[in-house]
Coordinates of C-alpha atoms and ligand atoms in Angstrom, one line a residue:
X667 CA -80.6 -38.7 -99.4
X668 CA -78.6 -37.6 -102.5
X669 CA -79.3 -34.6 -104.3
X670 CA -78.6 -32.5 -106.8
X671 CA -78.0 -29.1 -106.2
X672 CA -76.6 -28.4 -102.7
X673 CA -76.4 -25.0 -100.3
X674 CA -75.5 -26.3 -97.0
X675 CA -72.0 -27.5 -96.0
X676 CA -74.2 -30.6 -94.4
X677 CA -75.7 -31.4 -97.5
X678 CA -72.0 -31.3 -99.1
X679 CA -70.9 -33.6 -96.7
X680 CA -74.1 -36.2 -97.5
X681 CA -73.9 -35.9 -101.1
X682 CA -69.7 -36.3 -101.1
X683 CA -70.0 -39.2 -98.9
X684 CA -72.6 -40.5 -101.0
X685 CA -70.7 -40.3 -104.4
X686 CA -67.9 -40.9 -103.1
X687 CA -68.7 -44.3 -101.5
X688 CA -70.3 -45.1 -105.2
X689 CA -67.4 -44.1 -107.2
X690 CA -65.7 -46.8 -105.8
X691 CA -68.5 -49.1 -105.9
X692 CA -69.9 -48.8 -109.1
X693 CA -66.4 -47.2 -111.2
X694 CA -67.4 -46.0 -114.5
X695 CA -64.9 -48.3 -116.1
X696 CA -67.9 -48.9 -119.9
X697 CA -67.4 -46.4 -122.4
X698 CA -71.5 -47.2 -123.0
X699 CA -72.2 -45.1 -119.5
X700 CA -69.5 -42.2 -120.3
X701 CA -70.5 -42.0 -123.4
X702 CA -74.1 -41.3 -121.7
X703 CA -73.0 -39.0 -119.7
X704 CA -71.6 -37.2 -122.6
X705 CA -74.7 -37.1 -124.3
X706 CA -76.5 -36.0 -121.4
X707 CA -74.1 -33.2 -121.3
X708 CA -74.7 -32.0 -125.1
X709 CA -78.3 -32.4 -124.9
X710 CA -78.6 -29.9 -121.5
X711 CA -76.4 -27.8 -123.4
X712 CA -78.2 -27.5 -126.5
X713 CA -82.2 -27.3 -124.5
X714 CA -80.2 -24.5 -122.1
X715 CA -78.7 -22.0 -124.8
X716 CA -80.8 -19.3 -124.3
X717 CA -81.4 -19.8 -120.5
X718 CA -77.8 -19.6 -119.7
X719 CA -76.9 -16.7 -122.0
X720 CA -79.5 -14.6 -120.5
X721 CA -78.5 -15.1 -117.0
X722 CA -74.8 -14.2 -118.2
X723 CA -76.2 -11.2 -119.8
X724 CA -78.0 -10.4 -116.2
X725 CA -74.7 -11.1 -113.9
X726 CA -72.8 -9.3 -115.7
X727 CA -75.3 -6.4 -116.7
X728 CA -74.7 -7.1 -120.5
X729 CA -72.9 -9.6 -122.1
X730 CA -72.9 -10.0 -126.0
X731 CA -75.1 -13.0 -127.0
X732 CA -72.7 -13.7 -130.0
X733 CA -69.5 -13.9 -127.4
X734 CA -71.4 -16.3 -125.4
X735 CA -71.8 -18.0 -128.2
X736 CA -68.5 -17.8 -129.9
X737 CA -66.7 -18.0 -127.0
X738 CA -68.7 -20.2 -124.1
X739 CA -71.3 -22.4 -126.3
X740 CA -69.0 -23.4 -129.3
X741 CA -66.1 -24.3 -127.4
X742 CA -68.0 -26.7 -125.2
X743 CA -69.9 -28.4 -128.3
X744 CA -66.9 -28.5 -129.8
X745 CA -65.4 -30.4 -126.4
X746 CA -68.2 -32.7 -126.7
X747 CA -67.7 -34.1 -129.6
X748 CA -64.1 -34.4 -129.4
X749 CA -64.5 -36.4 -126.4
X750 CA -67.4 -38.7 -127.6
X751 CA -65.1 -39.3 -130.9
X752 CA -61.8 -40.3 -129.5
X753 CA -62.8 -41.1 -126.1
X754 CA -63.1 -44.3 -126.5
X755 CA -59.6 -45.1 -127.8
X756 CA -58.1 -43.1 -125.1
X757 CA -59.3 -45.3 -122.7
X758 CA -57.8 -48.9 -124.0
X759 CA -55.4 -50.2 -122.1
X760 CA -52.0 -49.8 -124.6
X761 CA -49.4 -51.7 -124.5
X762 CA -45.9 -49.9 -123.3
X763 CA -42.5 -50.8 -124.2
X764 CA -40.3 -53.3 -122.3
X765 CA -36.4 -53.9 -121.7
X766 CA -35.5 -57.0 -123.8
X767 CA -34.2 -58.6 -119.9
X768 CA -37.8 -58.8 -118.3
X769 CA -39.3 -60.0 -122.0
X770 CA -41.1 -62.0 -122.5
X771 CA -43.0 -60.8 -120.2
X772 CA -44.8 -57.3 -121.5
X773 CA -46.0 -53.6 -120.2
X774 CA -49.5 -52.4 -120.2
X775 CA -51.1 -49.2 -119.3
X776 CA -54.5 -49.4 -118.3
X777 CA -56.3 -45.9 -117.9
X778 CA -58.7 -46.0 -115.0
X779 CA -61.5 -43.1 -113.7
X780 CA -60.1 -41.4 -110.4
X781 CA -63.6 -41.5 -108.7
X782 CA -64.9 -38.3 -107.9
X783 CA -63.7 -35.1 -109.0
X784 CA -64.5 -31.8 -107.6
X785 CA -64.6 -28.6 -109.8
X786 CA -64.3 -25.2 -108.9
X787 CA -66.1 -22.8 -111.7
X788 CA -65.2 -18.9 -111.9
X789 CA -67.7 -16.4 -113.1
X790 CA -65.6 -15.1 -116.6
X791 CA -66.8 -17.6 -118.9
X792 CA -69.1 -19.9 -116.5
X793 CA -70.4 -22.1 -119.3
X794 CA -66.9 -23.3 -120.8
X795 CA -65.3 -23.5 -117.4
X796 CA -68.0 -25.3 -115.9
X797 CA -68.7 -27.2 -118.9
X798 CA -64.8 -28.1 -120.6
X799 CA -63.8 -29.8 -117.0
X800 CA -66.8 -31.7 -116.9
X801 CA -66.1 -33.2 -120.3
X802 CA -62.4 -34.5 -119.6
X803 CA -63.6 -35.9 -116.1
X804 CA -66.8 -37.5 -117.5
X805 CA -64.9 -39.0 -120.4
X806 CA -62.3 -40.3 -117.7
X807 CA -64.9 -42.2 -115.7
X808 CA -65.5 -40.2 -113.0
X809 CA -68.5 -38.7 -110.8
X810 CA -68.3 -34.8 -110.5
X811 CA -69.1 -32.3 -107.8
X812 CA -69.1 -28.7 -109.2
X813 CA -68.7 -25.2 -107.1
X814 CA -70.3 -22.5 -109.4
X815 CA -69.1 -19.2 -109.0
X816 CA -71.2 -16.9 -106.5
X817 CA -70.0 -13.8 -108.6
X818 CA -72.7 -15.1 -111.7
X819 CA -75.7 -16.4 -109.0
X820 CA -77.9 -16.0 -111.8
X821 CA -76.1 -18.4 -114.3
X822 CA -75.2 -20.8 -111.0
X823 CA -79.1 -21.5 -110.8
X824 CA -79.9 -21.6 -113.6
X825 CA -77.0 -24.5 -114.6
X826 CA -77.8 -25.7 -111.4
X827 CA -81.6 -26.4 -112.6
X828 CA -80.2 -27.9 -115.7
X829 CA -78.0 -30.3 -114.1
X830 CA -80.6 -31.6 -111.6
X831 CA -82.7 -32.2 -114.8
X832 CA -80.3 -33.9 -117.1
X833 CA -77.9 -35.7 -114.9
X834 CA -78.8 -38.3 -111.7
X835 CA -77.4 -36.8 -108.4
X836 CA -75.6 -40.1 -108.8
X837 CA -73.3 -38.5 -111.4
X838 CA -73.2 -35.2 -111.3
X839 CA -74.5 -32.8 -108.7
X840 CA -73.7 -29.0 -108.4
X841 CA -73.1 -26.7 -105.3
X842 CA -74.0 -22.9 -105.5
X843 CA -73.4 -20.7 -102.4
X844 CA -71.1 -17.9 -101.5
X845 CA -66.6 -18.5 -100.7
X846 CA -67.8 -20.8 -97.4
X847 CA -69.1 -23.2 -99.3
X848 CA -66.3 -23.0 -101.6
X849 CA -63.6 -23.3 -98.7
X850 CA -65.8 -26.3 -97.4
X851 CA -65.8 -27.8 -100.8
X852 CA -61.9 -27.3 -101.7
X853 CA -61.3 -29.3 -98.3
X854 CA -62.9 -32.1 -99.2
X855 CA -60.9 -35.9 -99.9
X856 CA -61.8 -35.3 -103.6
X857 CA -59.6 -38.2 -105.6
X858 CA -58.8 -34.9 -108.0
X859 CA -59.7 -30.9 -107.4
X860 CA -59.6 -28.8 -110.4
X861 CA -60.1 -25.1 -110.0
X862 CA -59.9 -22.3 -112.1
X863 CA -59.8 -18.5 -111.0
X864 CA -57.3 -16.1 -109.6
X865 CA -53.7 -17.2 -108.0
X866 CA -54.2 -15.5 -104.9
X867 CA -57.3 -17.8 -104.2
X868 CA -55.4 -20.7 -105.7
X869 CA -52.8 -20.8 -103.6
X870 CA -55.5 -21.3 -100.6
X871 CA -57.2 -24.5 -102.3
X872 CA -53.5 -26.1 -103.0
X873 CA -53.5 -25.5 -99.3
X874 CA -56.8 -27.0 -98.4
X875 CA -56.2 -29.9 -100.8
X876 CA -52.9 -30.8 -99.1
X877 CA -53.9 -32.4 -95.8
X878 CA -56.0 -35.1 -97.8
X879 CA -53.2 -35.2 -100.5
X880 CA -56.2 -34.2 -102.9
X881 CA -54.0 -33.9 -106.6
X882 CA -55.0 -30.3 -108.0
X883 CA -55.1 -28.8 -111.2
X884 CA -54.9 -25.1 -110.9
X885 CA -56.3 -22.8 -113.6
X886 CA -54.9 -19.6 -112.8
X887 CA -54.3 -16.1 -114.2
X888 CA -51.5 -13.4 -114.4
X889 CA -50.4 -11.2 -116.8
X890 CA -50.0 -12.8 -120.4
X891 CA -47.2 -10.6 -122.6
X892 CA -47.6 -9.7 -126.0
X893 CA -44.0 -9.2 -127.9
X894 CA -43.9 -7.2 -131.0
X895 CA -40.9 -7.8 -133.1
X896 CA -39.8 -5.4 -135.7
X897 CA -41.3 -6.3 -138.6
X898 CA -44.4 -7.7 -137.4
X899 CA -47.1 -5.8 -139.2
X900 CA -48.7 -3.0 -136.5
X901 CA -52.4 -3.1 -138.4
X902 CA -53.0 -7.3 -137.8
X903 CA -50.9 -6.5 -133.9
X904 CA -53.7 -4.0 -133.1
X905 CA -56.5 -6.0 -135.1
X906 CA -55.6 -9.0 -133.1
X907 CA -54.6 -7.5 -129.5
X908 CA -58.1 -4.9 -129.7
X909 CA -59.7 -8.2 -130.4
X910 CA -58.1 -9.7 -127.3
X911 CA -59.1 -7.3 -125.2
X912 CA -62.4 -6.2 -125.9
X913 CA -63.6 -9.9 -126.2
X914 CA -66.0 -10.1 -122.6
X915 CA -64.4 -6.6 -121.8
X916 CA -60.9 -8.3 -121.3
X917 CA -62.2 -10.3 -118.9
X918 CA -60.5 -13.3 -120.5
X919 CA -57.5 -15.1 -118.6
X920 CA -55.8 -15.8 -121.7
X921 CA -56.2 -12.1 -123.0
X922 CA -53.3 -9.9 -124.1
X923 CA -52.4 -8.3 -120.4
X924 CA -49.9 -5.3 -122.5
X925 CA -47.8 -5.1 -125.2
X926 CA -43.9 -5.1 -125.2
X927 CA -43.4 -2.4 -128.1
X928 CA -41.2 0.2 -128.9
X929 CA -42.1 3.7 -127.9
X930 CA -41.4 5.0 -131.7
X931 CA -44.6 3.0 -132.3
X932 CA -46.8 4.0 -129.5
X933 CA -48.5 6.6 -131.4
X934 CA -49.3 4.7 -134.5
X935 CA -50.5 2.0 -132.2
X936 CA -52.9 4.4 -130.3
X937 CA -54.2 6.0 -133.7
X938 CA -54.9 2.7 -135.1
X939 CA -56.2 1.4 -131.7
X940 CA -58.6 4.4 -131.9
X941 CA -59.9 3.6 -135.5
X942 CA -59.9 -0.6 -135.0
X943 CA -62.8 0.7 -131.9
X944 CA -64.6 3.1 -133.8
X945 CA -65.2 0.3 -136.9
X946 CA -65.9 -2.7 -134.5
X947 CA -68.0 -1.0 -131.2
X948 CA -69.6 1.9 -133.1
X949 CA -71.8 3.8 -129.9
X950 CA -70.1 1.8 -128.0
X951 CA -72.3 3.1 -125.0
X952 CA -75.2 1.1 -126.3
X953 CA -73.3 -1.1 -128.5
X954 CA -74.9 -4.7 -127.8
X955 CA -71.8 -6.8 -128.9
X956 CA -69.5 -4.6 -125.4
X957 CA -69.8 -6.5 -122.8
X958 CA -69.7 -4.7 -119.1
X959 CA -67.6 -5.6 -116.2
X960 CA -69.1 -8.0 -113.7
X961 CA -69.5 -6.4 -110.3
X962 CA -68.9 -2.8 -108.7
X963 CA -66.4 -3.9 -106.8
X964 CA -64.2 -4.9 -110.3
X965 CA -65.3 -1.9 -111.7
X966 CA -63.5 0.4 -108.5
X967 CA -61.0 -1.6 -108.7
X968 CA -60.3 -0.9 -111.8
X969 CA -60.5 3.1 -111.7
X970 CA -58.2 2.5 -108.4
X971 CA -56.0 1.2 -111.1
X972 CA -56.5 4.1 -113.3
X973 CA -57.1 7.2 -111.0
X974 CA -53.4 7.5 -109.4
X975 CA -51.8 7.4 -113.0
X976 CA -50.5 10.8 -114.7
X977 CA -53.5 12.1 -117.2
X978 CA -51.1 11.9 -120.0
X979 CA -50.5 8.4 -119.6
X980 CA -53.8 7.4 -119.9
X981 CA -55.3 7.5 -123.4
X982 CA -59.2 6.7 -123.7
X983 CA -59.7 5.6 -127.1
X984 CA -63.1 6.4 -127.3
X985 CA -65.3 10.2 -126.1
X986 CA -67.0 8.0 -124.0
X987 CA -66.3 8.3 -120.4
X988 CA -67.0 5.1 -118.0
X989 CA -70.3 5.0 -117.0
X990 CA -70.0 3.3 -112.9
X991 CA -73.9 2.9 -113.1
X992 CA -73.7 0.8 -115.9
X993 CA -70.1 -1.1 -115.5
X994 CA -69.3 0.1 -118.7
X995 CA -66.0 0.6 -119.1
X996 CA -64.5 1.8 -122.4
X997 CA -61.1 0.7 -123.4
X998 CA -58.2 2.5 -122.6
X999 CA -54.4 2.8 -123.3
X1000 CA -51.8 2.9 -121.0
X1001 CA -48.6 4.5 -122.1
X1002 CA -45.7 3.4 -120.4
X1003 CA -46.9 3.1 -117.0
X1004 CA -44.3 2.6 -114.2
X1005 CA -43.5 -1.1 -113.4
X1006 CA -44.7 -0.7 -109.9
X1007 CA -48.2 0.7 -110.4
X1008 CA -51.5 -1.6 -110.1
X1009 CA -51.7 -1.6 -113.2
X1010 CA -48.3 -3.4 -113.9
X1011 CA -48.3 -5.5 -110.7
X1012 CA -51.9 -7.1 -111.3
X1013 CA -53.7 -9.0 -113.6
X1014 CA -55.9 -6.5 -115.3
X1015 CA -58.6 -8.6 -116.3
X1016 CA -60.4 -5.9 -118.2
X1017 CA -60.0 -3.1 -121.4
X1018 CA -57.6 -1.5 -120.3
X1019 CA -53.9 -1.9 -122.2
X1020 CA -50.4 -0.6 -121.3
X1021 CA -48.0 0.0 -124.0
X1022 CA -44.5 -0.4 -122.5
X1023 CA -41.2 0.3 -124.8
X1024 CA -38.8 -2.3 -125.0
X1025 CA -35.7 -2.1 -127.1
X1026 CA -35.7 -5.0 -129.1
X1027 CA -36.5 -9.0 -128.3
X1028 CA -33.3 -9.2 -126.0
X1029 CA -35.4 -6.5 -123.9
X1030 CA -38.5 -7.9 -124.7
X1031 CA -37.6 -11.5 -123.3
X1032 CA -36.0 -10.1 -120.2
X1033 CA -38.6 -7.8 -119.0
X1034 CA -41.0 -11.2 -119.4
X1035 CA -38.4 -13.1 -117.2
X1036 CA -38.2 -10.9 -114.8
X1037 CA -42.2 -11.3 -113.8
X1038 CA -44.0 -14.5 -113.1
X1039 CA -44.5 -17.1 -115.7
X1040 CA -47.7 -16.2 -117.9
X1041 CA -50.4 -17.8 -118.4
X1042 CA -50.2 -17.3 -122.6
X1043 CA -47.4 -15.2 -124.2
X1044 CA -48.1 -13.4 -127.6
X1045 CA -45.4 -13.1 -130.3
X1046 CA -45.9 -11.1 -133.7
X1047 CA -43.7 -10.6 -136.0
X1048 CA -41.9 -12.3 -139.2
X1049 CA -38.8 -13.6 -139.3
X1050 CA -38.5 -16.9 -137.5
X1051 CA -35.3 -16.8 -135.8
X1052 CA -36.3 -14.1 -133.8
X1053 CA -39.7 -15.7 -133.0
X1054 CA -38.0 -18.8 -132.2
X1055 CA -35.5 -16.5 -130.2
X1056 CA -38.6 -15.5 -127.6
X1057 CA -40.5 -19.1 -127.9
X1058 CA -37.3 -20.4 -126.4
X1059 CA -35.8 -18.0 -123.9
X1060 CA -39.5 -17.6 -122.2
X1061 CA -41.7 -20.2 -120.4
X1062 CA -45.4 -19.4 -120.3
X1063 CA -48.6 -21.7 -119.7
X1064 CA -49.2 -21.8 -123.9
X1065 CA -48.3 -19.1 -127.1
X1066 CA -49.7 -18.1 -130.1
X1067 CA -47.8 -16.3 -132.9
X1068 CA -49.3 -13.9 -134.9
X1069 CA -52.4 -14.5 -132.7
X1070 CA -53.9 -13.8 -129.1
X1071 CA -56.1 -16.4 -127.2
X1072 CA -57.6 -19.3 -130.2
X1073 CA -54.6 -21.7 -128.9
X1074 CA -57.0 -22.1 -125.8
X1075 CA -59.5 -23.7 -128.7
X1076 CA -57.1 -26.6 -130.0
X1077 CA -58.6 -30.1 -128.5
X1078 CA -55.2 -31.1 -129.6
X1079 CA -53.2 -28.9 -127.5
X1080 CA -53.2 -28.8 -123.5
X1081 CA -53.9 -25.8 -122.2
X1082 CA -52.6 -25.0 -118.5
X1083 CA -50.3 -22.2 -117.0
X1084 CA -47.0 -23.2 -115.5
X1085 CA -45.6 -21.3 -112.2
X1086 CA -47.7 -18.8 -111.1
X1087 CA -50.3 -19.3 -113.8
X1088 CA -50.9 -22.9 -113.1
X1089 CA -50.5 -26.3 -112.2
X1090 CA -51.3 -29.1 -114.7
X1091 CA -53.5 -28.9 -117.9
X1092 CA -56.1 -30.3 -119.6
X1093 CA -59.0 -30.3 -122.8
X1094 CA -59.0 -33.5 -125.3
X1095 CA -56.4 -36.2 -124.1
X1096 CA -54.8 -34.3 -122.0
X1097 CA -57.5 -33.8 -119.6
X1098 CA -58.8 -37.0 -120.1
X1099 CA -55.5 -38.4 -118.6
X1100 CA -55.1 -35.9 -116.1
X1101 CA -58.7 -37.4 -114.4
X1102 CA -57.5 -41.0 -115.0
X1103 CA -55.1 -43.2 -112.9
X1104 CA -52.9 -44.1 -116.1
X1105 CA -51.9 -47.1 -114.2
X1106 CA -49.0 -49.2 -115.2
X1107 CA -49.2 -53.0 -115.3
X1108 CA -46.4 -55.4 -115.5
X1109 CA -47.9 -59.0 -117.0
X1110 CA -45.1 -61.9 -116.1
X1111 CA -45.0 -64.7 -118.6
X1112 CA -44.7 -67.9 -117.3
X1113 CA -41.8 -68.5 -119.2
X1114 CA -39.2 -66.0 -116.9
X1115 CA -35.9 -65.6 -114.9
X1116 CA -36.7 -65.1 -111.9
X1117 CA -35.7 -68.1 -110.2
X1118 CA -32.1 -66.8 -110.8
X1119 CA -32.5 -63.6 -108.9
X1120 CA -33.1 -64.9 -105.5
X1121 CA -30.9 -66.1 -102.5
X1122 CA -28.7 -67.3 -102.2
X1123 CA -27.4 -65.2 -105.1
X1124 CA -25.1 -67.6 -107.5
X1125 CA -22.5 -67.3 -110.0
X1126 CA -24.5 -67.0 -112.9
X1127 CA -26.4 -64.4 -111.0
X1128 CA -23.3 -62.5 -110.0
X1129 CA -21.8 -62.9 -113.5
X1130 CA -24.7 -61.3 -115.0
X1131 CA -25.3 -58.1 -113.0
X1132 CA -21.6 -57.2 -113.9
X1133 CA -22.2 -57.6 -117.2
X1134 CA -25.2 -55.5 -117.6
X1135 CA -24.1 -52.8 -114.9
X1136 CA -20.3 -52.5 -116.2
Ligands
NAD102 P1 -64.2 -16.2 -108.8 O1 -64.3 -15.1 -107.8 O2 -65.5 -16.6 -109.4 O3 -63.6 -17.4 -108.0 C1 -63.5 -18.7 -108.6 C2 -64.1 -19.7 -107.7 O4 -63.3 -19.8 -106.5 C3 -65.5 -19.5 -107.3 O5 -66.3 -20.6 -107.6 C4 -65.4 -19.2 -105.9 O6 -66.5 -19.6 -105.1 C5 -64.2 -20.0 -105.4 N1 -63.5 -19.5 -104.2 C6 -63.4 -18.2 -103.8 N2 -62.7 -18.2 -102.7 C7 -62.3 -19.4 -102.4 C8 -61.6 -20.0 -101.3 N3 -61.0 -19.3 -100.4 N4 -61.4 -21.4 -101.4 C9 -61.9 -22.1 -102.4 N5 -62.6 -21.6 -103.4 C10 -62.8 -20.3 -103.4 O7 -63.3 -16.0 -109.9 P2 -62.0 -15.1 -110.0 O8 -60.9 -15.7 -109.1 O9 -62.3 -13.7 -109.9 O10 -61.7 -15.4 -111.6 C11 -60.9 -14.6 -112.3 C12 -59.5 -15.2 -112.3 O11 -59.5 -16.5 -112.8 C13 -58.5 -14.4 -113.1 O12 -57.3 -14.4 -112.5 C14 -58.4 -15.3 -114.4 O13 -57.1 -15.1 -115.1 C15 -58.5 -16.6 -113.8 N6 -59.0 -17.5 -114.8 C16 -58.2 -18.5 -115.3 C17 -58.6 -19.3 -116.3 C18 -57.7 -20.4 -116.8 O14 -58.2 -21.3 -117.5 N7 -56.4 -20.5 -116.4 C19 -59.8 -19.2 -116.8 C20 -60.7 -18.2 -116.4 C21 -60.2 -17.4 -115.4

């Protein structure tokens, strides 16, 4: 029997089988039964507000109500309604262009649903990552399976619930469980796997996708760059980057990772970094708009990023000390930490942010070469030739200029990583072709000449090919 929320590896089997075998009998190919879908999507949404912010707020043992709603809830009703207003001309078949030599016959491309896609959700912004990949595929035609995170059980149940309410098991069904499930369910013949979370565990679902030739997009993470030119203007660098990083407790995959800055600035940075905190998380012990870090086992590995580092190195910007008990974790600068410590070599993924001098944009772009492609890469400053100067010598997923992490908001724009930060992209059009078959059709007019290019080849034939290969 199908169902909607599943917890065995049996019943992922049943229900995959089952959708599976109807995504190919009944394809979604009317906009009447995306569009639907869509609905159904806005409308658990909107009844589910307050139920899914307050199991955020529980897994992670505080998270502001305002960032889930600026950053989780308005982003997806926003996704919504981009997809219910254009989706509908992004899947008519278009005509394509055509050599003048095959006309008149002509070139079509018909976008079609894949069939079932799986998504794999992590805990950082569960809504929007659950929600966003569910849009594109929806819009696209397809049936979806979804893995919620088991880092944010609460928020898994509860969308779970919602799911099984809104949505027929037909269409949409959600599995909740711990990383076996989650290997079981990134080995599955899905017809597309899109997961988003850390590289390390990317790498194993491109693996487990490969024996059934499963196509993956992979949402990954890394350390995104911030480059500060020399006459970028320090106050808006430290308004925008504190922003960055205190947004979910840096727990963003687009946030700033550290800043590429000369050392003459490091102190002006810190001063202002230490006044920018004080005038947006007064108390920041009780402050309700800080958000904590998920689990403990985050939270120690954070301090065993911390603890080996040189004292002087490490400048709290706040008198509060990090409370373990709580996960609260004040934010922190780093000041010039060694390129080999934990704190250089991973993703930090939290408020803490190293300062490291680089002398000039020369410097700047090769110390970013020199690492794995980023996910986002920041560039502030002026002058254009030298921010077209870094645009251009560096590859990273997306970049914002005089800005950190609203390109990630931009229906227009796909957002995706590149190298180690990711594989493919979607939002708006661009996810909605990435969970199509954008399938090419050639339509042959009865006037053609064709009868010319068969055996035995003739003159004419012969004649012709030089002409047009000479
Ligand atoms: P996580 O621990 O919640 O894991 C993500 C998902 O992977 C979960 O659903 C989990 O069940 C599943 N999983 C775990 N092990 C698995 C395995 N072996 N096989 C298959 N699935 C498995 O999340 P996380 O990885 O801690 O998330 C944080 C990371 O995600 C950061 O690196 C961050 O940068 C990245 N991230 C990227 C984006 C993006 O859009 N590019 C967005 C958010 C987070």
């Amino acid at each position: 029997m199908s169902q909607s929320i599943i917890t065995t590896i049996d019943q992922l089997q049943a229900q995959f089988d089952h959708m599976r075998a109807l995504s190919r009998k009944k394809p979604l190919n009317s906009w009447i039964d995306r569009e639907a879908l869509l609905d159904s999507l806005e409308t658990m949404l909107a009844k589910n507000q307050q139920v899914f912010a307050d199991a955020i707020s529980q897994d992670f043992g505080h998270r502001s109500q305002d960032e889930t709603n600026f950053a989780e809830l308005f982003p997806s009703f926003q996704g919504i309604a981009h997809a219910k207003k254009h989706g509908k001309s992004w899947m008519k078949t278009r005509r394509a262009g055509i050599s003048t030599l095959f006309r008149p016959a002509y070139n079509e491309i018909q976008p079609q649903p894949l069939g079932l896609v799986g998504v794999i959700a992590p805990w950082n912004y569960p809504i929007f990552l659950s929600i966003g990949p569910m849009i594109d595929a929806l819009a696209a035609g397809n049936r979806v399976m979804i893995k919620m995170s088991e880092s944010a059980p609460l928020f898994a149940e509860a969308f779970a619930q919602a799911v099984a309410k809104h949505f027929s098991p037909d269409m949409v069904s959600v599995v909740v469980g711990d990383v076996d499930i989650a290997v079981a369910f990134s080995e599955m013949p899905f017809d597309h796997l899109l997961y988003t979370g850390s590289t390390s565990v990317g790498r194993k679902v491109m693996a487990a996708a490969a024996p059934n030739l499963t196509p993956v997009t992979l949402e990954l993470g890394g350390k995104s760059p911030v480059v500060v030119l020399d006459d970028a203007d320090l106050e808006n660098v430290v308004n925008r980057v504190m922003m960055g990083k205190t947004l979910n407790a840096g727990q963003t995959c687009i946030a700033p990772d550290y800043v590429l800055i000369h050392s003459s600035l490091h102190s002006k940075f810190v001063k202002l970094a230490k006044e920018w905190l004080l005038k947006h998380y007064p108390n920041i012990e009780s402050n309700d708009d800080y958000t904590r870090i998920i689990n403990d086992a985050h939270f120690k590995r954070l301090q065993g990023y911390l603890s080996p580092l040189p004292k002087e190195q490490v400048v709290p910007l706040t008198n509060v000390e990090a409370d373990a008990e709580k996960r609260l974790l004040p934010p922190v600068i780093v000041l010039n930490p060694d390129p080999e410590t934990e704190v250089m070599q991973n993703e930090l993924f939290a408020p803490i942010l190293p300062l490291i001098h680089v002398n000039g944009l020369r410097d700047a772009v090769e110390f970013v070469n020199s690492r794995p492609r980023p996910l986002a890469l920041y560039i502030f400053g002026e002058d254009n030739k030298n921010i077209d100067y870094v645009r251009s010598h560096t590859v990273s997923g997306g970049v914002a200029i005089n800005e950190v992490i609203m390109h990630v908001a931009q229906h227009e724009l796909p957002f995706g990583g590149v190298g180690e930060s990711g594989i493919g992209a979607y939002h708006g059009k661009w996810g909605f072709e990435r969970m199509s078959h954008m399938k090419p059709v050639f339509v042959q007019s009865k006037l053609n000449a064709m009868s010319i290019m068969l055996p035995p080849y003739s003159n004419l034939f012969r004649k012709g090919l030089k002409y047009l290969t000479k």
